[in-house]
C-alpha positions as a Python dict, from the first residue, in 0.01 Angstrom:
ca = {
    (1, 'E'): (0, 0, 0),
    (2, 'L'): (138, 338, -99),
    (3, 'P'): (199, 579, 192),
    (4, 'L'): (-5, 901, 219),
    (5, 'S'): (188, 1225, 221),
    (6, 'Q'): (197, 1411, 550),
    (7, 'C'): (174, 1783, 470),
    (8, 'G'): (348, 1735, 138),
    (9, 'V'): (653, 1565, 288),
    (10, 'C'): (790, 1232, 161),
    (11, 'K'): (1100, 1049, 270),
    (12, 'A'): (1415, 1030, 60),
    (13, 'G'): (1373, 784, -223),
    (14, 'E'): (1015, 894, -289),
    (15, 'Y'): (839, 1175, -471),
    (16, 'L'): (508, 1346, -407),
    (17, 'L'): (209, 1284, -628),
    (18, 'S'): (-14, 1584, -551),
    (19, 'L'): (-349, 1441, -660),
    (20, 'P'): (-408, 1226, -467),
    (21, 'S'): (-146, 1318, -211),
    (22, 'L'): (69, 1005, -226),
    (23, 'C'): (439, 925, -188),
    (24, 'L'): (561, 709, -475),
    (25, 'P'): (900, 532, -481),
    (26, 'C'): (1172, 624, -730),
    (27, 'L'): (1241, 292, -899),
    (28, 'G'): (1511, 162, -1127),
    (29, 'R'): (1748, 432, -1245),
    (30, 'N'): (1549, 708, -1075),
    (31, 'Y'): (1623, 859, -736),
    (32, 'S'): (1520, 1138, -500),
    (33, 'N'): (1725, 1282, -215),
    (34, 'S'): (1473, 1547, -109),
    (35, 'S'): (1167, 1518, 117),
    (36, 'Y'): (979, 1769, -100),
    (37, 'A'): (1054, 1622, -444),
    (38, 'M'): (768, 1640, -695),
    (39, 'S'): (948, 1408, -937),
    (40, 'C'): (1246, 1176, -951),
    (41, 'D'): (1585, 1257, -1093),
    (42, 'N'): (1759, 1010, -1324),
    (43, 'C'): (2101, 855, -1267),
    (44, 'S'): (2171, 835, -1642),
    (45, 'T'): (2299, 1194, -1631),
    (46, 'L'): (2594, 1067, -1425),
    (47, 'G'): (2689, 784, -1663),
    (48, 'D'): (2674, 413, -1579),
    (49, 'Y'): (2489, 458, -1250),
    (50, 'W'): (2174, 308, -1101),
    (51, 'G'): (1960, 372, -796),
    (52, 'N'): (2092, 235, -466),
    (53, 'S'): (1754, 76, -379),
    (54, 'P'): (1598, 33, -723),
    (55, 'T'): (1304, -187, -617),
    (56, 'T'): (1192, 7, -308),
    (57, 'G'): (1299, 366, -372),
    (58, 'S'): (1646, 511, -425),
    (59, 'S'): (1788, 814, -246),
    (60, 'R'): (2117, 826, -438),
    (61, 'C'): (2301, 680, -738),
    (62, 'V'): (2560, 406, -725),
    (63, 'E'): (2788, 281, -1000),
    (64, 'I'): (2662, -23, -1187),
    (65, 'E'): (2859, -332, -1086),
    (66, 'E'): (3104, -452, -1349),
    (67, 'E'): (3104, -820, -1438),
    (68, 'Y'): (3386, -1017, -1600),
    (69, 'L'): (3573, -1340, -1535),
    (70, 'R'): (3737, -1252, -1204),
    (71, 'I'): (4033, -1438, -1055),
    (72, 'S'): (3810, -1542, -762),
    (73, 'H'): (3570, -1729, -993),
    (74, 'P'): (3601, -2112, -970),
    (75, 'W'): (3677, -2142, -1342),
    (76, 'S'): (3947, -1876, -1309),
    (77, 'V'): (4107, -2067, -1023),
    (78, 'I'): (4113, -2386, -1234),
    (79, 'I'): (4263, -2198, -1531),
    (80, 'A'): (4528, -2037, -1311),
    (81, 'L'): (4624, -2367, -1147),
    (82, 'L'): (4655, -2545, -1483),
    (83, 'S'): (4860, -2256, -1623),
    (84, 'I'): (5098, -2263, -1326),
    (85, 'L'): (5131, -2642, -1354),
    (86, 'G'): (5208, -2622, -1727),
    (87, 'L'): (5456, -2340, -1669),
    (88, 'L'): (5635, -2542, -1400),
    (89, 'L'): (5660, -2843, -1633),
    (90, 'A'): (5793, -2624, -1917),
    (91, 'T'): (6045, -2470, -1677),
    (92, 'A'): (6155, -2812, -1550),
    (93, 'T'): (6204, -2933, -1909),
    (94, 'S'): (6406, -2620, -1988),
    (95, 'V'): (6630, -2683, -1686),
    (96, 'V'): (6697, -3038, -1807),
    (97, 'V'): (6776, -2914, -2157),
    (98, 'F'): (7019, -2646, -2040),
    (99, 'A'): (7180, -2886, -1792),
    (100, 'N'): (7258, -3119, -2084),
    (101, 'W'): (7321, -2842, -2338),
    (102, 'K'): (7636, -2999, -2479),
    (103, 'S'): (7518, -3360, -2480),
    (104, 'P'): (7494, -3534, -2821),
    (105, 'V'): (7120, -3592, -2788),
    (106, 'I'): (7041, -3225, -2725),
    (107, 'K'): (7283, -3106, -2995),
    (108, 'S'): (7138, -3341, -3255),
    (109, 'S'): (6783, -3230, -3168),
    (110, 'G'): (6854, -2872, -3272),
    (111, 'R'): (6914, -2666, -2962),
    (112, 'E'): (6805, -2334, -3106),
    (113, 'Q'): (6474, -2476, -3226),
    (114, 'M'): (6424, -2640, -2889),
    (115, 'V'): (6467, -2305, -2714),
    (116, 'L'): (6208, -2145, -2944),
    (117, 'L'): (5970, -2436, -2887),
    (118, 'L'): (6004, -2431, -2508),
    (119, 'S'): (5969, -2051, -2498),
    (120, 'S'): (5649, -2058, -2702),
    (121, 'I'): (5506, -2338, -2486),
    (122, 'A'): (5588, -2144, -2168),
    (123, 'L'): (5421, -1830, -2309),
    (124, 'S'): (5117, -2039, -2402),
    (125, 'F'): (5074, -2125, -2034),
    (126, 'V'): (5113, -1761, -1928),
    (127, 'L'): (4858, -1639, -2184),
    (128, 'P'): (4543, -1781, -2011),
    (129, 'L'): (4610, -1552, -1714),
    (130, 'L'): (4522, -1258, -1943),
    (131, 'Y'): (4170, -1397, -1979),
    (132, 'V'): (4106, -1374, -1605),
    (133, 'S'): (4240, -1017, -1585),
    (134, 'P'): (4016, -707, -1583),
    (135, 'P'): (3954, -611, -1948),
    (136, 'S'): (4155, -309, -2060),
    (137, 'L'): (4307, -183, -2384),
    (138, 'G'): (4645, -343, -2310),
    (139, 'V'): (4493, -675, -2202),
    (140, 'C'): (4270, -688, -2510),
    (141, 'I'): (4564, -620, -2745),
    (142, 'L'): (4774, -891, -2579),
    (143, 'Q'): (4484, -1135, -2601),
    (144, 'R'): (4442, -1067, -2973),
    (145, 'I'): (4814, -1099, -3048),
    (146, 'G'): (4928, -1355, -2792),
    (147, 'I'): (4717, -1656, -2878),
    (148, 'W'): (4809, -1662, -3247),
    (149, 'I'): (5178, -1580, -3199),
    (150, 'C'): (5221, -1856, -2939),
    (151, 'V'): (5045, -2111, -3160),
    (152, 'S'): (5236, -2014, -3475),
    (153, 'F'): (5569, -2018, -3288),
    (154, 'T'): (5497, -2365, -3148),
    (155, 'F'): (5378, -2530, -3468),
    (156, 'G'): (5621, -2330, -3683),
    (157, 'A'): (5917, -2460, -3482),
    (158, 'V'): (5785, -2817, -3508),
    (159, 'L'): (5731, -2783, -3884),
    (160, 'V'): (6086, -2659, -3942),
    (161, 'K'): (6223, -2946, -3731),
    (162, 'V'): (6033, -3219, -3919),
    (163, 'V'): (6127, -3066, -4255),
    (164, 'R'): (6493, -3069, -4149),
    (165, 'V'): (6467, -3434, -4039),
    (166, 'Y'): (6294, -3529, -4364),
    (167, 'R'): (6558, -3358, -4579),
    (168, 'I'): (6846, -3516, -4388),
    (169, 'F'): (6722, -3875, -4363),
    (170, 'V'): (6471, -3918, -4647),
    (171, 'S'): (6535, -3667, -4924),
    (172, 'S'): (6805, -3760, -5174),
    (173, 'A'): (6856, -3400, -5282),
    (174, 'H'): (7162, -3199, -5190),
    (175, 'I'): (7115, -3083, -4831),
    (176, 'R'): (7131, -2708, -4783),
    (177, 'F'): (7007, -2457, -4526),
    (178, 'T'): (7015, -2706, -4238),
    (179, 'E'): (7232, -2490, -4012),
    (180, 'P'): (7070, -2382, -3682),
    (181, 'Y'): (7044, -2014, -3774),
    (182, 'Y'): (6856, -2104, -4093),
    (183, 'Q'): (6608, -2304, -3885),
    (184, 'V'): (6548, -2002, -3662),
    (185, 'I'): (6503, -1776, -3967),
    (186, 'F'): (6251, -2015, -4124),
    (187, 'T'): (6055, -2029, -3797),
    (188, 'L'): (6049, -1651, -3772),
    (189, 'L'): (5926, -1628, -4132),
    (190, 'I'): (5635, -1858, -4046),
    (191, 'V'): (5552, -1642, -3744),
    (192, 'A'): (5587, -1325, -3955),
    (193, 'V'): (5302, -1439, -4182),
    (194, 'Q'): (5083, -1481, -3874),
    (195, 'L'): (5191, -1138, -3750),
    (196, 'I'): (5078, -983, -4079),
    (197, 'I'): (4735, -1145, -4038),
    (198, 'V'): (4709, -1024, -3678),
    (199, 'A'): (4823, -672, -3771),
    (200, 'A'): (4560, -656, -4045),
    (201, 'S'): (4300, -778, -3796),
    (202, 'I'): (4394, -506, -3545),
    (203, 'G'): (4390, -243, -3819),
    (204, 'Y'): (4043, -351, -3931),
    (205, 'R'): (3892, -383, -3583),
    (206, 'I'): (4093, -211, -3311),
    (207, 'P'): (4097, -404, -2981),
    (208, 'G'): (3912, -242, -2696),
    (209, 'V'): (3672, -304, -2411),
    (210, 'S'): (3304, -349, -2494),
    (211, 'Q'): (3033, -286, -2236),
    (212, 'A'): (2686, -438, -2230),
    (213, 'I'): (2427, -355, -1964),
    (214, 'R'): (2245, -676, -1870),
    (215, 'K'): (1921, -616, -1683),
    (216, 'N'): (1754, -846, -1434),
    (217, 'S'): (1516, -1071, -1631),
    (218, 'V'): (1271, -1098, -1337),
    (219, 'D'): (1248, -729, -1240),
    (220, 'S'): (1370, -469, -1488),
    (221, 'N'): (1395, -214, -1206),
    (222, 'D'): (1650, -422, -1016),
    (223, 'S'): (2018, -339, -1042),
    (224, 'P'): (2173, -457, -1372),
    (225, 'V'): (2535, -554, -1431),
    (226, 'N'): (2781, -402, -1675),
    (227, 'V'): (2934, -695, -1863),
    (228, 'L'): (3289, -612, -1975),
    (229, 'S'): (3463, -804, -2252),
    (230, 'C'): (3725, -749, -2518),
    (231, 'V'): (3612, -664, -2870),
    (232, 'S'): (3630, -989, -3063),
    (233, 'D'): (3825, -1043, -3380),
    (234, 'H'): (3645, -1015, -3714),
    (235, 'T'): (3521, -1354, -3835),
    (236, 'A'): (3714, -1332, -4163),
    (237, 'F'): (4048, -1283, -3987),
    (238, 'L'): (3959, -1551, -3732),
    (239, 'V'): (3895, -1801, -4013),
    (240, 'L'): (4215, -1688, -4189),
    (241, 'S'): (4427, -1744, -3877),
    (242, 'I'): (4271, -2084, -3807),
    (243, 'G'): (4322, -2182, -4171),
    (244, 'Y'): (4688, -2079, -4163),
    (245, 'I'): (4757, -2279, -3846),
    (246, 'S'): (4564, -2575, -3992),
    (247, 'I'): (4784, -2574, -4301),
    (248, 'I'): (5094, -2585, -4078),
    (249, 'V'): (4951, -2877, -3876),
    (250, 'V'): (4857, -3071, -4191),
    (251, 'A'): (5206, -3012, -4333),
    (252, 'I'): (5364, -3138, -4010),
    (253, 'T'): (5149, -3452, -4022),
    (254, 'I'): (5221, -3531, -4389),
    (255, 'I'): (5596, -3474, -4363),
    (256, 'G'): (5611, -3664, -4032),
    (257, 'V'): (5438, -3966, -4186),
    (258, 'K'): (5667, -3957, -4488),
    (259, 'S'): (5967, -3951, -4256),
    (260, 'F'): (5876, -4286, -4101),
    (261, 'N'): (6097, -4571, -4214),
    (262, 'Y'): (5835, -4839, -4282),
    (263, 'P'): (5977, -5191, -4315),
    (264, 'K'): (5939, -5338, -4660),
}
C-alpha cells in the first residue's frame, strides 16, 4: 500500500504525487534525495549509475557493478592452477635441456629450435592468465596478439624441425640450409606471416573493451550488471588465422608420416 503524504513531505527515495497526495517510490534508475521532491531525478545523467535501492525507492546513485571473469571465480582458479602447472613443467624441461646443453642428444635435436619451442610453450601457459584479468586496452591487445603468436611459434618450430629431419634422412637431394640459424630464420618467417594477419585484424577492428548492460530478467527495475569483454576479432580474420595454423599442422602430419621408415 502506498503511503499518504503528511503535509506534502515524503521520505528520501520517494516523490510526491499531488493528486491524490501520495508518496511514490523512485524505482530503477530514478532517485530522490529530497523530502519535497515532486518528481524523480535520473542517474543516467551521471553515466553508468543506477539507484541504490531500485526496487523500493532510491535516495542516491551508485555505480553499476562490473562483471567479468574474475580471478576469484572457480573457473578462473582452475585456469590459473593449470597454467601454473604447465609453466612449471615447461620450466623443469628447460632446466633439463640447459643442464645437458652440450650432450649429443640435445645437440642433434637442434638446440636453437628447442629453445624457441620451449619458450612458445611457456608463453602459451602464461597467456590464459590474461583472460582472467580485468579487461583493458592493453589486455585486449595482448589477447588478440598472444594466442596466435604462441600457436604459430609452437607449430612453426615443429614444422621446421620435421622438414629438417625429412631432408636429412629421407630426401636424396643436396642438403642445404640445415644450419641452426637457418632453422630459426625459417621459424620466424612462419611467425611473420601470422603477425601480418594479426596486424591486419587489429587495423580492421581495433581491440578495446566493450560494455553491455544486462538487466535483471525478473524485475527490470532491479540493479543490472555491466558486462565487460574485449572486442572480438572479425570472423574473416579468425577463419584466416585458423586456416593458416591448420595448413601448418597438416604439413607437419604429412611430412612426419613420410619420414617414417616403414619396413618393406
